Amino acid sequence: MNNFSYTQAADLQQAVSLLKETEGNKILAGGTNLIDLMKYFVTEADMLIDINKISGFRELTEQEDGSVQLGALMTNAETAYHPVIEERYPLLSRTILAGASAQIRNMATNGGNLLQRTRCYYFYDSDVPCNKREPGSGCSAINGYNRIHAILGHNENCIAVFPSDMCVALAALGAKVHVTGAAGERIIPFEEFHRLPGDAPELDNTLQKDEIITGIELPAEGFAENYSYLKLRDRNSYAFALVSVAAGFTLENGTIREIAIALGGVAHKPWRVKEAEDFLKGKEPSRENFSSAADLILAGAKGFKDNEFKVGLAKRAIIRNCMMALNPESQRPGAKPSL
């Protein structure tokens, strides 16, 4: 870890001003990912700007239009266990609790969760080429050990995946990200926040250099009746997803009126295909229909030497998770699955 200075920002404007000064100034909130990156010399900081003392960004507020605003400095644990989230957005609560460990959820913030960096082995190893760490150096994962890597949205520049569980639910819910920078405030639709590698794999999202996440807006509809999150991983505790699926839908007269399906562990960003969701609207929630939708979601999926199995795994996970959403109670510990 390099030497750096540390300061506590008195307000948001000061934090933005300090962040804008130089590329080496970094925002510190929970620090659960940033500190690791610094320890591994993946990221260096000239100054850590601690924003934890800034007031107004650690609350949940219900808006007049039915939407909910999550403060960026709320911890993952505070969010998952908040009565409003448990009642109106159980998919989000369930998804957060599938991620990391209790200790990390007590520290990690909502804003920081959106800014996680990939857990690709080669990204963390400064002795090997990595376009995400050093643009133009090459992607070691393509011809290396790539079991955990992408099957969708990748290119020759990078096949890493985005690791967040929480963001898979936020993608399915159609959340919006509120940010503030030197140019003022703006709202970013969630599907536009994270980006695919393209010709700049070092850029994970569409934030400007001087912008700070201040909140996450959830829509009024939270799929409180039919929802499920399925995370498939190598071990049940403290492991990142090989494939994950967040699904929520509303039923009307036995058919699907609205539905959202998002995948994690398969691409640079949570993967959602509106064409597949439109296909399901007005249809019965059956295995056959979910299977057809899965084919649409996975169109163009391509694995590599060690992760080709993820294509078939993802299809089975989509079908299984959508069927689980018909009976969310079946997901509780000790309950008999209704599959």
CSV table of C-alpha atoms in Angstrom, one decimal:
chain,number,residue,atom,x,y,z
A,1,MET,CA,0.0,0.0,0.0
A,2,ASN,CA,1.4,3.4,-0.9
A,3,ASN,CA,1.6,6.4,1.4
A,4,PHE,CA,-1.5,8.7,1.2
A,5,SER,CA,-3.2,11.5,3.0
A,6,TYR,CA,-6.5,11.4,4.7
A,7,THR,CA,-9.3,14.0,5.3
A,8,GLN,CA,-12.9,14.0,6.4
A,9,ALA,CA,-15.1,16.0,4.0
A,10,ALA,CA,-17.4,18.5,5.9
A,11,ASP,CA,-20.0,18.4,3.2
A,12,LEU,CA,-20.8,17.1,-0.3
A,13,GLN,CA,-19.5,20.2,-2.1
A,14,GLN,CA,-16.1,19.8,-0.4
A,15,ALA,CA,-15.9,16.1,-1.3
A,16,VAL,CA,-16.7,16.9,-4.9
A,17,SER,CA,-14.1,19.6,-5.0
A,18,LEU,CA,-11.4,17.4,-3.5
A,19,LEU,CA,-12.3,14.5,-5.8
A,20,LYS,CA,-11.9,16.8,-8.8
A,21,GLU,CA,-8.4,17.9,-7.9
A,22,THR,CA,-6.5,14.8,-9.1
A,23,GLU,CA,-7.1,11.3,-10.3
A,24,GLY,CA,-5.4,10.0,-7.2
A,25,ASN,CA,-8.0,11.3,-4.8
A,26,LYS,CA,-10.5,8.6,-3.8
A,27,ILE,CA,-13.7,8.5,-1.9
A,28,LEU,CA,-13.8,6.4,1.3
A,29,ALA,CA,-17.1,5.2,2.7
A,30,GLY,CA,-17.2,1.6,3.9
A,31,GLY,CA,-13.8,0.8,2.3
A,32,THR,CA,-14.5,-2.9,2.0
A,33,ASN,CA,-13.3,-3.1,-1.6
A,34,LEU,CA,-11.1,0.0,-1.9
A,35,ILE,CA,-8.8,-1.0,0.9
A,36,ASP,CA,-8.3,-4.4,-0.6
A,37,LEU,CA,-7.4,-2.8,-4.0
A,38,MET,CA,-4.9,-0.6,-2.3
A,39,LYS,CA,-3.3,-3.5,-0.4
A,40,TYR,CA,-2.8,-5.4,-3.6
A,41,PHE,CA,-1.4,-2.3,-5.4
A,42,VAL,CA,-4.2,-2.4,-7.9
A,43,THR,CA,-5.3,1.1,-6.9
A,44,GLU,CA,-3.2,3.9,-5.4
A,45,ALA,CA,-4.5,6.9,-3.6
A,46,ASP,CA,-3.0,10.3,-3.1
A,47,MET,CA,-5.8,11.2,-0.7
A,48,LEU,CA,-8.7,9.3,0.9
A,49,ILE,CA,-11.7,11.6,1.2
A,50,ASP,CA,-13.9,10.2,4.1
A,51,ILE,CA,-17.5,11.1,3.4
A,52,ASN,CA,-19.0,9.2,6.4
A,53,LYS,CA,-19.6,12.4,8.4
A,54,ILE,CA,-21.7,14.1,5.6
A,55,SER,CA,-25.3,14.2,6.8
A,56,GLY,CA,-28.4,13.3,4.8
A,57,PHE,CA,-27.2,10.3,2.9
A,58,ARG,CA,-27.8,7.5,5.5
A,59,GLU,CA,-31.6,7.5,5.5
A,60,LEU,CA,-34.4,5.7,3.6
A,61,THR,CA,-37.2,8.0,2.6
A,62,GLU,CA,-40.5,7.1,1.0
A,63,GLN,CA,-41.6,9.6,-1.7
A,64,GLU,CA,-45.1,10.9,-2.5
A,65,ASP,CA,-45.1,9.0,-5.8
A,66,GLY,CA,-44.5,5.7,-4.0
A,67,SER,CA,-40.9,5.4,-4.9
A,68,VAL,CA,-38.2,4.9,-2.2
A,69,GLN,CA,-34.8,6.7,-1.9
A,70,LEU,CA,-32.0,4.8,-0.4
A,71,GLY,CA,-29.1,6.9,1.0
A,72,ALA,CA,-25.7,6.0,-0.5
A,73,LEU,CA,-24.2,5.8,3.0
A,74,MET,CA,-26.7,3.3,4.3
A,75,THR,CA,-25.0,0.1,4.9
A,76,ASN,CA,-26.0,-3.1,3.2
A,77,ALA,CA,-27.2,-4.5,6.5
A,78,GLU,CA,-29.2,-1.4,7.3
A,79,THR,CA,-30.9,-1.7,3.9
A,80,ALA,CA,-31.6,-5.4,3.9
A,81,TYR,CA,-33.2,-5.3,7.4
A,82,HIS,CA,-35.1,-2.1,7.0
A,83,PRO,CA,-38.9,-2.8,7.4
A,84,VAL,CA,-39.8,-0.9,4.2
A,85,ILE,CA,-37.3,-3.0,2.2
A,86,GLU,CA,-38.4,-6.3,3.8
A,87,GLU,CA,-42.1,-5.5,3.1
A,88,ARG,CA,-42.0,-3.7,-0.2
A,89,TYR,CA,-38.8,-4.9,-1.8
A,90,PRO,CA,-38.1,-8.4,-0.4
A,91,LEU,CA,-36.2,-9.3,-3.6
A,92,LEU,CA,-33.6,-6.6,-2.7
A,93,SER,CA,-33.4,-7.7,0.9
A,94,ARG,CA,-32.9,-11.4,0.0
A,95,THR,CA,-30.3,-10.5,-2.6
A,96,ILE,CA,-28.2,-8.3,-0.2
A,97,LEU,CA,-28.2,-11.1,2.4
A,98,ALA,CA,-26.8,-13.6,-0.2
A,99,GLY,CA,-23.7,-11.4,-0.6
A,100,ALA,CA,-20.5,-11.2,1.4
A,101,SER,CA,-20.5,-11.9,5.2
A,102,ALA,CA,-22.4,-10.3,8.0
A,103,GLN,CA,-19.4,-8.3,9.1
A,104,ILE,CA,-18.8,-6.9,5.6
A,105,ARG,CA,-22.5,-6.1,5.1
A,106,ASN,CA,-22.3,-4.1,8.4
A,107,MET,CA,-19.5,-1.9,6.8
A,108,ALA,CA,-20.3,-1.9,3.1
A,109,THR,CA,-22.4,1.0,1.8
A,110,ASN,CA,-25.0,1.1,-0.9
A,111,GLY,CA,-23.0,3.5,-3.0
A,112,GLY,CA,-19.9,1.5,-2.6
A,113,ASN,CA,-21.7,-1.7,-3.6
A,114,LEU,CA,-22.4,-0.2,-7.0
A,115,LEU,CA,-18.7,0.7,-7.4
A,116,GLN,CA,-17.2,-2.8,-6.7
A,117,ARG,CA,-14.5,-3.9,-9.0
A,118,THR,CA,-14.2,-7.3,-10.6
A,119,ARG,CA,-12.7,-10.2,-8.6
A,120,CYS,CA,-10.9,-11.6,-11.7
A,121,TYR,CA,-7.7,-13.3,-10.5
A,122,TYR,CA,-5.6,-11.6,-13.1
A,123,PHE,CA,-6.9,-8.1,-12.2
A,124,TYR,CA,-5.6,-8.6,-8.7
A,125,ASP,CA,-2.2,-10.0,-9.9
A,126,SER,CA,0.0,-7.1,-10.8
A,127,ASP,CA,2.6,-9.5,-12.4
A,128,VAL,CA,0.4,-10.4,-15.3
A,129,PRO,CA,-1.2,-8.3,-18.1
A,130,CYS,CA,-4.8,-7.0,-17.5
A,131,ASN,CA,-6.5,-4.5,-19.7
A,132,LYS,CA,-8.8,-3.4,-16.8
A,133,ARG,CA,-5.8,-2.7,-14.6
A,134,GLU,CA,-3.4,-1.5,-17.3
A,135,PRO,CA,-5.2,-0.6,-20.6
A,136,GLY,CA,-3.5,-2.1,-23.7
A,137,SER,CA,-1.5,-4.7,-21.8
A,138,GLY,CA,-3.8,-7.6,-22.8
A,139,CYS,CA,-6.3,-9.9,-21.2
A,140,SER,CA,-4.7,-12.9,-19.4
A,141,ALA,CA,-8.0,-14.5,-18.6
A,142,ILE,CA,-8.9,-15.3,-22.2
A,143,ASN,CA,-6.2,-18.0,-22.5
A,144,GLY,CA,-5.8,-18.5,-18.8
A,145,TYR,CA,-8.0,-20.1,-16.1
A,146,ASN,CA,-11.4,-18.5,-16.8
A,147,ARG,CA,-13.9,-20.6,-14.8
A,148,ILE,CA,-15.6,-17.6,-13.2
A,149,HIS,CA,-15.5,-15.3,-16.2
A,150,ALA,CA,-18.1,-13.8,-18.6
A,151,ILE,CA,-20.3,-15.6,-21.1
A,152,LEU,CA,-22.2,-12.5,-22.2
A,153,GLY,CA,-21.1,-9.0,-23.3
A,154,HIS,CA,-17.4,-9.7,-23.4
A,155,ASN,CA,-14.9,-9.0,-26.1
A,156,GLU,CA,-11.2,-9.5,-26.8
A,157,ASN,CA,-10.3,-6.7,-24.4
A,158,CYS,CA,-11.8,-8.2,-21.2
A,159,ILE,CA,-13.9,-11.2,-20.0
A,160,ALA,CA,-14.2,-10.2,-16.4
A,161,VAL,CA,-17.6,-10.2,-14.5
A,162,PHE,CA,-19.2,-7.7,-12.1
A,163,PRO,CA,-19.4,-9.3,-8.6
A,164,SER,CA,-22.3,-7.5,-6.8
A,165,ASP,CA,-25.4,-9.4,-5.7
A,166,MET,CA,-27.3,-6.3,-4.7
A,167,CYS,CA,-26.9,-4.8,-8.1
A,168,VAL,CA,-28.6,-7.8,-9.8
A,169,ALA,CA,-31.8,-7.0,-7.8
A,170,LEU,CA,-31.5,-3.3,-8.5
A,171,ALA,CA,-31.3,-4.1,-12.2
A,172,ALA,CA,-34.4,-6.2,-12.0
A,173,LEU,CA,-36.2,-3.5,-10.1
A,174,GLY,CA,-35.3,-0.8,-12.6
A,175,ALA,CA,-33.6,1.4,-10.0
A,176,LYS,CA,-32.1,4.8,-10.7
A,177,VAL,CA,-28.8,6.1,-9.4
A,178,HIS,CA,-28.6,9.7,-8.1
A,179,VAL,CA,-25.2,11.4,-8.4
A,180,THR,CA,-23.7,14.8,-7.7
A,181,GLY,CA,-20.6,16.4,-9.3
A,182,ALA,CA,-19.1,19.7,-10.2
A,183,ALA,CA,-21.7,20.1,-13.0
A,184,GLY,CA,-24.6,19.5,-10.6
A,185,GLU,CA,-26.9,16.6,-10.0
A,186,ARG,CA,-28.1,14.0,-12.4
A,187,ILE,CA,-30.1,10.7,-12.4
A,188,ILE,CA,-28.7,7.6,-14.2
A,189,PRO,CA,-31.1,4.7,-15.1
A,190,PHE,CA,-29.6,1.6,-13.6
A,191,GLU,CA,-29.2,-0.1,-17.0
A,192,GLU,CA,-27.0,2.8,-18.1
A,193,PHE,CA,-24.8,2.9,-14.9
A,194,HIS,CA,-22.5,-0.1,-15.5
A,195,ARG,CA,-20.9,-0.6,-18.9
A,196,LEU,CA,-19.6,-3.4,-21.0
A,197,PRO,CA,-15.8,-3.4,-21.8
A,198,GLY,CA,-15.9,-2.0,-25.3
A,199,ASP,CA,-12.6,-0.4,-26.1
A,200,ALA,CA,-12.2,0.9,-22.5
A,201,PRO,CA,-12.4,-2.1,-20.2
A,202,GLU,CA,-10.7,-0.1,-17.4
A,203,LEU,CA,-14.0,1.9,-17.0
A,204,ASP,CA,-16.6,0.0,-15.0
A,205,ASN,CA,-19.4,2.6,-15.0
A,206,THR,CA,-20.6,5.9,-16.5
A,207,LEU,CA,-19.7,8.1,-13.5
A,208,GLN,CA,-17.7,11.2,-14.3
A,209,LYS,CA,-14.4,11.7,-12.4
A,210,ASP,CA,-15.8,14.2,-10.0
A,211,GLU,CA,-19.2,12.6,-9.4
A,212,ILE,CA,-20.3,10.9,-6.1
A,213,ILE,CA,-23.3,8.6,-5.7
A,214,THR,CA,-25.8,10.2,-3.3
A,215,GLY,CA,-28.7,7.8,-3.4
A,216,ILE,CA,-30.5,4.9,-5.2
A,217,GLU,CA,-34.1,5.4,-6.2
A,218,LEU,CA,-36.4,2.3,-6.2
A,219,PRO,CA,-39.7,2.4,-8.2
A,220,ALA,CA,-43.1,2.1,-6.5
A,221,GLU,CA,-43.5,-1.5,-7.7
A,222,GLY,CA,-41.3,-3.9,-5.8
A,223,PHE,CA,-42.6,-7.3,-6.8
A,224,ALA,CA,-43.5,-8.1,-3.2
A,225,GLU,CA,-45.7,-11.1,-4.0
A,226,ASN,CA,-43.7,-13.1,-6.5
A,227,TYR,CA,-39.9,-12.9,-6.4
A,228,SER,CA,-36.8,-15.0,-6.0
A,229,TYR,CA,-33.0,-14.7,-6.0
A,230,LEU,CA,-30.9,-17.8,-6.8
A,231,LYS,CA,-27.2,-17.7,-6.3
A,232,LEU,CA,-25.1,-20.6,-7.6
A,233,ARG,CA,-21.6,-20.7,-6.2
A,234,ASP,CA,-18.8,-23.0,-5.2
A,235,ARG,CA,-19.6,-22.8,-1.5
A,236,ASN,CA,-22.6,-21.6,0.4
A,237,SER,CA,-20.8,-18.9,2.4
A,238,TYR,CA,-18.8,-15.9,1.4
A,239,ALA,CA,-18.4,-16.7,-2.3
A,240,PHE,CA,-19.1,-14.8,-5.5
A,241,ALA,CA,-21.7,-16.1,-7.9
A,242,LEU,CA,-20.9,-18.4,-10.8
A,243,VAL,CA,-24.4,-17.5,-12.0
A,244,SER,CA,-27.1,-15.7,-10.2
A,245,VAL,CA,-30.7,-14.8,-11.1
A,246,ALA,CA,-33.1,-12.2,-9.7
A,247,ALA,CA,-36.7,-12.5,-10.8
A,248,GLY,CA,-39.8,-10.6,-9.9
A,249,PHE,CA,-43.3,-10.6,-11.5
A,250,THR,CA,-46.9,-9.8,-11.0
A,251,LEU,CA,-49.7,-12.1,-11.9
A,252,GLU,CA,-53.2,-11.3,-13.2
A,253,ASN,CA,-55.8,-14.0,-13.8
A,254,GLY,CA,-53.1,-16.6,-13.9
A,255,THR,CA,-50.9,-14.9,-16.4
A,256,ILE,CA,-47.8,-12.7,-16.2
A,257,ARG,CA,-48.6,-9.0,-16.3
A,258,GLU,CA,-45.2,-7.6,-15.5
A,259,ILE,CA,-41.9,-9.4,-15.1
A,260,ALA,CA,-38.2,-8.6,-14.7
A,261,ILE,CA,-35.3,-11.0,-14.8
A,262,ALA,CA,-31.6,-10.1,-14.3
A,263,LEU,CA,-28.5,-12.2,-14.2
A,264,GLY,CA,-25.3,-11.8,-12.3
A,265,GLY,CA,-21.9,-13.5,-12.6
A,266,VAL,CA,-22.2,-13.7,-16.4
A,267,ALA,CA,-21.1,-10.3,-17.7
A,268,HIS,CA,-19.5,-6.9,-16.9
A,269,LYS,CA,-22.8,-5.7,-15.6
A,270,PRO,CA,-26.1,-7.2,-14.4
A,271,TRP,CA,-27.6,-8.7,-17.5
A,272,ARG,CA,-31.2,-8.0,-18.4
A,273,VAL,CA,-33.0,-8.6,-21.7
A,274,LYS,CA,-36.3,-6.7,-22.2
A,275,GLU,CA,-37.2,-8.8,-25.2
A,276,ALA,CA,-37.4,-11.9,-23.0
A,277,GLU,CA,-39.6,-10.1,-20.5
A,278,ASP,CA,-41.9,-8.9,-23.2
A,279,PHE,CA,-42.2,-12.4,-24.5
A,280,LEU,CA,-43.4,-13.6,-21.1
A,281,LYS,CA,-46.1,-10.9,-20.6
A,282,GLY,CA,-49.5,-12.3,-21.0
A,283,LYS,CA,-48.3,-15.9,-20.8
A,284,GLU,CA,-48.7,-18.5,-18.1
A,285,PRO,CA,-45.7,-18.8,-15.7
A,286,SER,CA,-44.7,-22.3,-16.9
A,287,ARG,CA,-41.4,-24.1,-17.3
A,288,GLU,CA,-41.8,-24.1,-21.0
A,289,ASN,CA,-42.3,-20.4,-21.3
A,290,PHE,CA,-39.5,-19.7,-18.9
A,291,SER,CA,-37.2,-21.9,-20.9
A,292,SER,CA,-38.1,-20.0,-24.1
A,293,ALA,CA,-37.4,-16.7,-22.3
A,294,ALA,CA,-34.0,-18.1,-21.1
A,295,ASP,CA,-33.0,-18.8,-24.7
A,296,LEU,CA,-33.7,-15.2,-25.5
A,297,ILE,CA,-31.7,-14.0,-22.5
A,298,LEU,CA,-28.7,-16.1,-23.3
A,299,ALA,CA,-28.7,-15.5,-27.1
A,300,GLY,CA,-25.1,-15.1,-28.2
A,301,ALA,CA,-23.7,-16.5,-24.9
A,302,LYS,CA,-20.2,-17.8,-25.4
A,303,GLY,CA,-18.0,-19.5,-22.9
A,304,PHE,CA,-14.3,-20.2,-22.9
A,305,LYS,CA,-12.1,-23.2,-22.0
A,306,ASP,CA,-13.1,-23.4,-18.4
A,307,ASN,CA,-16.5,-21.8,-18.2
A,308,GLU,CA,-18.5,-23.2,-21.1
A,309,PHE,CA,-20.7,-25.0,-18.5
A,310,LYS,CA,-22.0,-21.6,-17.3
A,311,VAL,CA,-24.2,-21.3,-20.5
A,312,GLY,CA,-26.2,-24.4,-19.6
A,313,LEU,CA,-26.1,-23.6,-15.9
A,314,ALA,CA,-27.5,-20.1,-16.5
A,315,LYS,CA,-30.5,-21.5,-18.5
A,316,ARG,CA,-31.4,-24.0,-15.8
A,317,ALA,CA,-31.0,-21.3,-13.1
A,318,ILE,CA,-33.3,-18.9,-14.9
A,319,ILE,CA,-36.0,-21.6,-15.2
A,320,ARG,CA,-35.6,-22.8,-11.6
A,321,ASN,CA,-35.6,-19.3,-10.2
A,322,CYS,CA,-38.7,-18.1,-12.0
A,323,MET,CA,-40.5,-21.2,-10.8
A,324,MET,CA,-39.3,-20.5,-7.3
A,325,ALA,CA,-40.8,-17.0,-7.5
A,326,LEU,CA,-44.2,-18.5,-7.8
A,327,ASN,CA,-43.9,-19.4,-4.1
A,328,PRO,CA,-41.3,-17.2,-2.3
A,329,GLU,CA,-42.1,-18.9,1.0
A,330,SER,CA,-40.5,-22.1,-0.4
A,331,GLN,CA,-37.1,-20.3,-0.2
A,332,ARG,CA,-37.1,-19.9,3.6
A,333,PRO,CA,-34.7,-22.2,5.6
A,334,GLY,CA,-36.3,-25.6,6.2
A,335,ALA,CA,-39.1,-25.1,3.7
A,336,LYS,CA,-39.7,-27.8,1.1
A,337,PRO,CA,-39.0,-26.5,-2.4
A,338,SER,CA,-42.0,-26.4,-4.7
A,339,LEU,CA,-40.1,-27.3,-7.9
